Amino acid sequence: MTNEAESWGSRVGLVLAMAGNAVGLGNFLRFPAQAVQNGGGAFIIPYLVCFLLMGIPLLFVEWSSGRFGGRFGHHSTPFILDSMDKRKFWKYVGVFGIFTNIAVAAYYCYLESWTLSWVWHSISGSFAGKTQVEVAGFFGEYVGLSTLEPIIFWIICLFLNTWILSKGLSGGVEKAAKIGMPLLLIFSAFLAIKAVSIKDGVDGAINPGTLGLNFLWTPQFDSIWSTKVWLAAAGQVFFTLSLGMGSIQCYASYINKKDDIALNAMSAGWMNAFVEIVLGSAILIPISIGYLGIDQVVEMTKSGGLGLGFKTLPFLFEQWGRVLAALAGIAWFGLLFFAGITSSLAMGTPVIGFLQDEYNWKRGNSAFAFGVIVFLLGLPTVLFFNYGVFDEYDYWAGTVSLVVFALLELILFGWVFGMDKGWKEINSGADINVPTIFKFIIKYVTPIILGFVFFMSLPEIWDKITNKTLYEALAVAVTTNNTSEIETIKTTILFVNISRAGLLLLWLTIAYFVYHAYQKRMKEGRFTS
């Protein structure tokens, strides 16, 4: 096979690549906002409980199933899952592991390209002398495509991803992780130190930076009894670890069958948690509260951390003087870029593995194909960002699809493949003694939690399908006879529906190629296990 020479160059590189896969933009933008909105310091309790009962178990499952499939030469989830049971429909469950990576990369690379652009604007001084409103307006003009700059930076970002992926695991992905992850930590530490050292009355600050940390981590214990908070914690743990995507299985499939996966999984998981809890919470909120105050930050985080990160922080950095503002901008958007690209590289690997395994494509051609697919699928998220296409991709591919796939793979691992075999696979070559309690957790507790999360999300999913929020807004616009708003909402509904149809077509197309690859295997006498 063309990919037999593919392997990780070192254990450190593997762990950094896996951690880079997990550490993404959400660690620095989503987590602080979630903590502020869900009980502050009390949020860490449900977060850690969900991390232990859902995050770590799923890491064990995905690492071990990936290594198991790799033993038979499979490096993508359709045939990794197919190797674990004789019933052939599992390979179509594995389609989610390719679909999700392509669909998420389609919009994630655009978001990633913003960070590159903001690095450039931080260096060139584009935010100097602007008010907070003007900086926020700059973002609106940017995504509104007032110039070709967003498209240019997006194409540059796609090219970087494609080029690195074409260099292979050890020569491309691993090298990027070895460079990107240390720089991410250095930039994070610099900004965290600067954030907590903010003094009220200095450079326009109205509060010390430590007030932000105190506010963020002061427990509001009454929130612990809220189902909403627990669902938010479960969602944060799930999405921050890149679970249910198929990229972890793909990375693990290149590990030798006798190599440890238990300690590696724990190392990557806890590294992500450290970055999120310690560094991610020590930058955005302390700086924002230092200059804007608690009430305004609480209000702004209701819509997440994206606005604070791109619309507000560049303005706040300018309060430190031109040179320090440029350095802070490079550090902040630089760390976001490294967090983004190490994740998007992981999204490309399962697609490349599939093309190499099933169609004997060379690494470079496979990487180029991934780049072209992401360009074509991602173009609507760039051109029609203001019409909900970006958000629609994020919801269906970056949220619902992950939960569905993870729940099904847990059923396969614990109940079909068998927990005894699964437990043996987890512990094979392990450098640590995995507590036996995880055997029970993987089979019973984690599926129940995921099932509960999915069940509780059904009303929201139905509202999304029926465009409830959009039609309610349309009704209001009709009542007030707001013609321009009516046309905007109608156009948004149209593009949202087209986006869903496009995503469904993508899933069906991948399923067809999986079917074709399976028939090809049968003709060639190549079996999945």
PDB file of N, CA, C and O in Angstrom, residues 136-190:
ATOM      1  N   ALA A 136     -14.874  47.200  15.907  1.00  0.00           N
ATOM      2  CA  ALA A 136     -15.950  46.233  15.685  1.00  0.00           C
ATOM      3  C   ALA A 136     -16.492  46.365  14.268  1.00  0.00           C
ATOM      4  O   ALA A 136     -16.811  45.360  13.615  1.00  0.00           O
ATOM      5  N   GLY A 137     -16.586  47.610  13.785  1.00  0.00           N
ATOM      6  CA  GLY A 137     -17.050  47.847  12.421  1.00  0.00           C
ATOM      7  C   GLY A 137     -16.085  47.289  11.384  1.00  0.00           C
ATOM      8  O   GLY A 137     -16.512  46.828  10.314  1.00  0.00           O
ATOM      9  N   PHE A 138     -14.799  47.302  11.707  1.00  0.00           N
ATOM     10  CA  PHE A 138     -13.780  46.732  10.824  1.00  0.00           C
ATOM     11  C   PHE A 138     -14.063  45.248  10.581  1.00  0.00           C
ATOM     12  O   PHE A 138     -13.960  44.760   9.453  1.00  0.00           O
ATOM     13  N   PHE A 139     -14.439  44.547  11.653  1.00  0.00           N
ATOM     14  CA  PHE A 139     -14.769  43.126  11.530  1.00  0.00           C
ATOM     15  C   PHE A 139     -15.982  42.933  10.629  1.00  0.00           C
ATOM     16  O   PHE A 139     -16.003  42.052   9.767  1.00  0.00           O
ATOM     17  N   GLY A 140     -17.008  43.759  10.822  1.00  0.00           N
ATOM     18  CA  GLY A 140     -18.213  43.656  10.015  1.00  0.00           C
ATOM     19  C   GLY A 140     -17.941  43.871   8.538  1.00  0.00           C
ATOM     20  O   GLY A 140     -18.471  43.160   7.675  1.00  0.00           O
ATOM     21  N   GLU A 141     -17.084  44.871   8.234  1.00  0.00           N
ATOM     22  CA  GLU A 141     -16.716  45.128   6.848  1.00  0.00           C
ATOM     23  C   GLU A 141     -15.905  43.974   6.271  1.00  0.00           C
ATOM     24  O   GLU A 141     -16.034  43.636   5.092  1.00  0.00           O
ATOM     25  N   TYR A 142     -15.080  43.361   7.123  1.00  0.00           N
ATOM     26  CA  TYR A 142     -14.215  42.268   6.682  1.00  0.00           C
ATOM     27  C   TYR A 142     -15.050  41.075   6.225  1.00  0.00           C
ATOM     28  O   TYR A 142     -14.901  40.588   5.103  1.00  0.00           O
ATOM     29  N   VAL A 143     -15.938  40.596   7.107  1.00  0.00           N
ATOM     30  CA  VAL A 143     -16.756  39.424   6.745  1.00  0.00           C
ATOM     31  C   VAL A 143     -17.811  39.784   5.713  1.00  0.00           C
ATOM     32  O   VAL A 143     -18.365  38.906   5.042  1.00  0.00           O
ATOM     33  N   GLY A 144     -18.086  41.085   5.551  1.00  0.00           N
ATOM     34  CA  GLY A 144     -19.009  41.534   4.517  1.00  0.00           C
ATOM     35  C   GLY A 144     -18.348  41.644   3.156  1.00  0.00           C
ATOM     36  O   GLY A 144     -18.986  42.039   2.184  1.00  0.00           O
ATOM     37  N   LEU A 145     -17.037  41.297   3.108  1.00  0.00           N
ATOM     38  CA  LEU A 145     -16.264  41.285   1.859  1.00  0.00           C
ATOM     39  C   LEU A 145     -16.239  42.647   1.186  1.00  0.00           C
ATOM     40  O   LEU A 145     -16.456  42.757  -0.034  1.00  0.00           O
ATOM     41  N   SER A 146     -15.960  43.675   1.978  1.00  0.00           N
ATOM     42  CA  SER A 146     -15.831  45.008   1.402  1.00  0.00           C
ATOM     43  C   SER A 146     -14.594  45.109   0.515  1.00  0.00           C
ATOM     44  O   SER A 146     -14.492  45.991  -0.340  1.00  0.00           O
ATOM     45  N   THR A 147     -13.628  44.196   0.710  1.00  0.00           N
ATOM     46  CA  THR A 147     -12.446  44.069  -0.144  1.00  0.00           C
ATOM     47  C   THR A 147     -12.221  42.580  -0.431  1.00  0.00           C
ATOM     48  O   THR A 147     -12.919  41.720   0.098  1.00  0.00           O
ATOM     49  N   LEU A 148     -11.215  42.290  -1.243  1.00  0.00           N
ATOM     50  CA  LEU A 148     -10.871  40.899  -1.551  1.00  0.00           C
ATOM     51  C   LEU A 148      -9.944  40.287  -0.502  1.00  0.00           C
ATOM     52  O   LEU A 148      -9.602  39.101  -0.600  1.00  0.00           O
ATOM     53  N   GLU A 149      -9.545  41.086   0.473  1.00  0.00           N
ATOM     54  CA  GLU A 149      -8.590  40.605   1.477  1.00  0.00           C
ATOM     55  C   GLU A 149      -9.024  39.314   2.167  1.00  0.00           C
ATOM     56  O   GLU A 149      -8.203  38.384   2.315  1.00  0.00           O
ATOM     57  N   PRO A 150     -10.275  39.173   2.624  1.00  0.00           N
ATOM     58  CA  PRO A 150     -10.670  37.922   3.288  1.00  0.00           C
ATOM     59  C   PRO A 150     -10.468  36.694   2.412  1.00  0.00           C
ATOM     60  O   PRO A 150     -10.033  35.642   2.893  1.00  0.00           O
ATOM     61  N   ILE A 151     -10.770  36.820   1.128  1.00  0.00           N
ATOM     62  CA  ILE A 151     -10.610  35.692   0.212  1.00  0.00           C
ATOM     63  C   ILE A 151      -9.140  35.368   0.011  1.00  0.00           C
ATOM     64  O   ILE A 151      -8.745  34.195  -0.027  1.00  0.00           O
ATOM     65  N   ILE A 152      -8.311  36.405  -0.077  1.00  0.00           N
ATOM     66  CA  ILE A 152      -6.870  36.195  -0.270  1.00  0.00           C
ATOM     67  C   ILE A 152      -6.268  35.470   0.930  1.00  0.00           C
ATOM     68  O   ILE A 152      -5.534  34.481   0.772  1.00  0.00           O
ATOM     69  N   PHE A 153      -6.573  35.931   2.132  1.00  0.00           N
ATOM     70  CA  PHE A 153      -6.033  35.282   3.325  1.00  0.00           C
ATOM     71  C   PHE A 153      -6.586  33.873   3.499  1.00  0.00           C
ATOM     72  O   PHE A 153      -5.896  32.978   3.984  1.00  0.00           O
ATOM     73  N   TRP A 154      -7.843  33.668   3.095  1.00  0.00           N
ATOM     74  CA  TRP A 154      -8.437  32.333   3.163  1.00  0.00           C
ATOM     75  C   TRP A 154      -7.708  31.369   2.236  1.00  0.00           C
ATOM     76  O   TRP A 154      -7.381  30.242   2.623  1.00  0.00           O
ATOM     77  N   ILE A 155      -7.409  31.811   1.029  1.00  0.00           N
ATOM     78  CA  ILE A 155      -6.682  30.969   0.074  1.00  0.00           C
ATOM     79  C   ILE A 155      -5.268  30.686   0.578  1.00  0.00           C
ATOM     80  O   ILE A 155      -4.761  29.562   0.442  1.00  0.00           O
ATOM     81  N   ILE A 156      -4.624  31.692   1.171  1.00  0.00           N
ATOM     82  CA  ILE A 156      -3.292  31.479   1.755  1.00  0.00           C
ATOM     83  C   ILE A 156      -3.354  30.409   2.838  1.00  0.00           C
ATOM     84  O   ILE A 156      -2.490  29.527   2.917  1.00  0.00           O
ATOM     85  N   CYS A 157      -4.379  30.488   3.669  1.00  0.00           N
ATOM     86  CA  CYS A 157      -4.547  29.529   4.764  1.00  0.00           C
ATOM     87  C   CYS A 157      -4.784  28.117   4.219  1.00  0.00           C
ATOM     88  O   CYS A 157      -4.206  27.141   4.714  1.00  0.00           O
ATOM     89  N   LEU A 158      -5.610  28.003   3.189  1.00  0.00           N
ATOM     90  CA  LEU A 158      -5.846  26.710   2.558  1.00  0.00           C
ATOM     91  C   LEU A 158      -4.559  26.152   1.959  1.00  0.00           C
ATOM     92  O   LEU A 158      -4.281  24.945   2.052  1.00  0.00           O
ATOM     93  N   PHE A 159      -3.781  27.022   1.338  1.00  0.00           N
ATOM     94  CA  PHE A 159      -2.510  26.588   0.741  1.00  0.00           C
ATOM     95  C   PHE A 159      -1.559  26.058   1.814  1.00  0.00           C
ATOM     96  O   PHE A 159      -0.916  25.011   1.624  1.00  0.00           O
ATOM     97  N   LEU A 160      -1.460  26.769   2.946  1.00  0.00           N
ATOM     98  CA  LEU A 160      -0.581  26.324   4.038  1.00  0.00           C
ATOM     99  C   LEU A 160      -1.000  24.947   4.545  1.00  0.00           C
ATOM    100  O   LEU A 160      -0.164  24.063   4.754  1.00  0.00           O
ATOM    101  N   ASN A 161      -2.297  24.764   4.760  1.00  0.00           N
ATOM    102  CA  ASN A 161      -2.804  23.473   5.221  1.00  0.00           C
ATOM    103  C   ASN A 161      -2.471  22.368   4.219  1.00  0.00           C
ATOM    104  O   ASN A 161      -1.988  21.293   4.594  1.00  0.00           O
ATOM    105  N   THR A 162      -2.741  22.635   2.944  1.00  0.00           N
ATOM    106  CA  THR A 162      -2.502  21.636   1.907  1.00  0.00           C
ATOM    107  C   THR A 162      -1.024  21.296   1.796  1.00  0.00           C
ATOM    108  O   THR A 162      -0.648  20.120   1.677  1.00  0.00           O
ATOM    109  N   TRP A 163      -0.189  22.305   1.843  1.00  0.00           N
ATOM    110  CA  TRP A 163       1.260  22.095   1.700  1.00  0.00           C
ATOM    111  C   TRP A 163       1.814  21.280   2.871  1.00  0.00           C
ATOM    112  O   TRP A 163       2.585  20.333   2.667  1.00  0.00           O
ATOM    113  N   ILE A 164       1.412  21.626   4.087  1.00  0.00           N
ATOM    114  CA  ILE A 164       1.897  20.882   5.258  1.00  0.00           C
ATOM    115  C   ILE A 164       1.412  19.441   5.209  1.00  0.00           C
ATOM    116  O   ILE A 164       2.170  18.500   5.476  1.00  0.00           O
ATOM    117  N   LEU A 165       0.150  19.238   4.862  1.00  0.00           N
ATOM    118  CA  LEU A 165      -0.396  17.881   4.772  1.00  0.00           C
ATOM    119  C   LEU A 165       0.332  17.052   3.713  1.00  0.00           C
ATOM    120  O   LEU A 165       0.512  15.841   3.876  1.00  0.00           O
ATOM    121  N   SER A 166       0.763  17.694   2.630  1.00  0.00           N
ATOM    122  CA  SER A 166       1.447  16.975   1.555  1.00  0.00           C
ATOM    123  C   SER A 166       2.810  16.453   1.984  1.00  0.00           C
ATOM    124  O   SER A 166       3.361  15.547   1.350  1.00  0.00           O
ATOM    125  N   LYS A 167       3.350  17.004   3.073  1.00  0.00           N
ATOM    126  CA  LYS A 167       4.674  16.600   3.546  1.00  0.00           C
ATOM    127  C   LYS A 167       4.626  15.347   4.408  1.00  0.00           C
ATOM    128  O   LYS A 167       5.672  14.849   4.843  1.00  0.00           O
ATOM    129  N   GLY A 168       3.443  14.832   4.698  1.00  0.00           N
ATOM    130  CA  GLY A 168       3.313  13.593   5.445  1.00  0.00           C
ATOM    131  C   GLY A 168       3.139  13.806   6.932  1.00  0.00           C
ATOM    132  O   GLY A 168       3.098  14.943   7.423  1.00  0.00           O
ATOM    133  N   LEU A 169       3.044  12.704   7.666  1.00  0.00           N
ATOM    134  CA  LEU A 169       2.836  12.772   9.116  1.00  0.00           C
ATOM    135  C   LEU A 169       4.033  13.362   9.833  1.00  0.00           C
ATOM    136  O   LEU A 169       3.942  14.393  10.492  1.00  0.00           O
ATOM    137  N   SER A 170       5.176  12.686   9.730  1.00  0.00           N
ATOM    138  CA  SER A 170       6.357  13.144  10.478  1.00  0.00           C
ATOM    139  C   SER A 170       6.973  14.392   9.859  1.00  0.00           C
ATOM    140  O   SER A 170       7.461  15.270  10.571  1.00  0.00           O
ATOM    141  N   GLY A 171       6.932  14.491   8.516  1.00  0.00           N
ATOM    142  CA  GLY A 171       7.560  15.631   7.855  1.00  0.00           C
ATOM    143  C   GLY A 171       6.694  16.860   7.765  1.00  0.00           C
ATOM    144  O   GLY A 171       7.197  17.952   7.513  1.00  0.00           O
ATOM    145  N   GLY A 172       5.384  16.705   7.987  1.00  0.00           N
ATOM    146  CA  GLY A 172       4.478  17.838   7.884  1.00  0.00           C
ATOM    147  C   GLY A 172       3.707  18.106   9.151  1.00  0.00           C
ATOM    148  O   GLY A 172       3.956  19.079   9.869  1.00  0.00           O
ATOM    149  N   VAL A 173       2.756  17.218   9.464  1.00  0.00           N
ATOM    150  CA  VAL A 173       1.863  17.415  10.609  1.00  0.00           C
ATOM    151  C   VAL A 173       2.643  17.466  11.918  1.00  0.00           C
ATOM    152  O   VAL A 173       2.426  18.350  12.759  1.00  0.00           O
ATOM    153  N   GLU A 174       3.563  16.519  12.102  1.00  0.00           N
ATOM    154  CA  GLU A 174       4.317  16.464  13.356  1.00  0.00           C
ATOM    155  C   GLU A 174       5.225  17.675  13.515  1.00  0.00           C
ATOM    156  O   GLU A 174       5.330  18.252  14.605  1.00  0.00           O
ATOM    157  N   LYS A 175       5.885  18.095  12.436  1.00  0.00           N
ATOM    158  CA  LYS A 175       6.751  19.275  12.511  1.00  0.00           C
ATOM    159  C   LYS A 175       5.948  20.529  12.839  1.00  0.00           C
ATOM    160  O   LYS A 175       6.390  21.376  13.632  1.00  0.00           O
ATOM    161  N   ALA A 176       4.772  20.639  12.232  1.00  0.00           N
ATOM    162  CA  ALA A 176       3.910  21.790  12.512  1.00  0.00           C
ATOM    163  C   ALA A 176       3.509  21.818  13.981  1.00  0.00           C
ATOM    164  O   ALA A 176       3.482  22.884  14.617  1.00  0.00           O
ATOM    165  N   ALA A 177       3.213  20.641  14.551  1.00  0.00           N
ATOM    166  CA  ALA A 177       2.829  20.563  15.965  1.00  0.00           C
ATOM    167  C   ALA A 177       4.003  20.904  16.870  1.00  0.00           C
ATOM    168  O   ALA A 177       3.842  21.572  17.896  1.00  0.00           O
ATOM    169  N   LYS A 178       5.198  20.455  16.492  1.00  0.00           N
ATOM    170  CA  LYS A 178       6.388  20.726  17.316  1.00  0.00           C
ATOM    171  C   LYS A 178       6.760  22.209  17.314  1.00  0.00           C
ATOM    172  O   LYS A 178       7.376  22.702  18.257  1.00  0.00           O
ATOM    173  N   ILE A 179       6.392  22.900  16.251  1.00  0.00           N
ATOM    174  CA  ILE A 179       6.646  24.346  16.188  1.00  0.00           C
ATOM    175  C   ILE A 179       5.475  25.115  16.787  1.00  0.00           C
ATOM    176  O   ILE A 179       5.651  26.016  17.615  1.00  0.00           O
ATOM    177  N   GLY A 180       4.269  24.752  16.366  1.00  0.00           N
ATOM    178  CA  GLY A 180       3.076  25.507  16.740  1.00  0.00           C
ATOM    179  C   GLY A 180       2.711  25.428  18.202  1.00  0.00           C
ATOM    180  O   GLY A 180       2.376  26.452  18.826  1.00  0.00           O
ATOM    181  N   MET A 181       2.757  24.234  18.793  1.00  0.00           N
ATOM    182  CA  MET A 181       2.321  24.076  20.181  1.00  0.00           C
ATOM    183  C   MET A 181       3.228  24.817  21.176  1.00  0.00           C
ATOM    184  O   MET A 181       2.729  25.507  22.075  1.00  0.00           O
ATOM    185  N   PRO A 182       4.563  24.716  21.074  1.00  0.00           N
ATOM    186  CA  PRO A 182       5.407  25.509  21.982  1.00  0.00           C
ATOM    187  C   PRO A 182       5.199  27.015  21.830  1.00  0.00           C
ATOM    188  O   PRO A 182       5.149  27.746  22.820  1.00  0.00           O
ATOM    189  N   LEU A 183       5.063  27.488  20.571  1.00  0.00           N
ATOM    190  CA  LEU A 183       4.824  28.915  20.367  1.00  0.00           C
ATOM    191  C   LEU A 183       3.481  29.332  20.956  1.00  0.00           C
ATOM    192  O   LEU A 183       3.359  30.419  21.540  1.00  0.00           O
ATOM    193  N   LEU A 184       2.487  28.485  20.805  1.00  0.00           N
ATOM    194  CA  LEU A 184       1.174  28.751  21.392  1.00  0.00           C
ATOM    195  C   LEU A 184       1.288  28.929  22.910  1.00  0.00           C
ATOM    196  O   LEU A 184       0.711  29.864  23.486  1.00  0.00           O
ATOM    197  N   LEU A 185       2.037  28.049  23.550  1.00  0.00           N
ATOM    198  CA  LEU A 185       2.203  28.128  25.009  1.00  0.00           C
ATOM    199  C   LEU A 185       2.970  29.383  25.409  1.00  0.00           C
ATOM    200  O   LEU A 185       2.644  30.039  26.407  1.00  0.00           O
ATOM    201  N   ILE A 186       3.997  29.734  24.634  1.00  0.00           N
ATOM    202  CA  ILE A 186       4.792  30.937  24.937  1.00  0.00           C
ATOM    203  C   ILE A 186       3.939  32.189  24.787  1.00  0.00           C
ATOM    204  O   ILE A 186       3.928  33.075  25.658  1.00  0.00           O
ATOM    205  N   PHE A 187       3.222  32.297  23.672  1.00  0.00           N
ATOM    206  CA  PHE A 187       2.348  33.454  23.448  1.00  0.00           C
ATOM    207  C   PHE A 187       1.268  33.541  24.536  1.00  0.00           C
ATOM    208  O   PHE A 187       0.945  34.632  25.021  1.00  0.00           O
ATOM    209  N   SER A 188       0.717  32.393  24.901  1.00  0.00           N
ATOM    210  CA  SER A 188      -0.331  32.362  25.934  1.00  0.00           C
ATOM    211  C   SER A 188       0.210  32.852  27.269  1.00  0.00           C
ATOM    212  O   SER A 188      -0.441  33.646  27.961  1.00  0.00           O
ATOM    213  N   ALA A 189       1.394  32.372  27.639  1.00  0.00           N
ATOM    214  CA  ALA A 189       1.992  32.764  28.911  1.00  0.00           C
ATOM    215  C   ALA A 189       2.267  34.261  28.941  1.00  0.00           C
ATOM    216  O   ALA A 189       2.014  34.942  29.951  1.00  0.00           O
ATOM    217  N   PHE A 190       2.774  34.813  27.830  1.00  0.00           N
ATOM    218  CA  PHE A 190       3.055  36.252  27.744  1.00  0.00           C
ATOM    219  C   PHE A 190       1.787  37.070  27.975  1.00  0.00           C
ATOM    220  O   PHE A 190       1.770  38.020  28.775  1.00  0.00           O
TER     221      PHE A 190
END
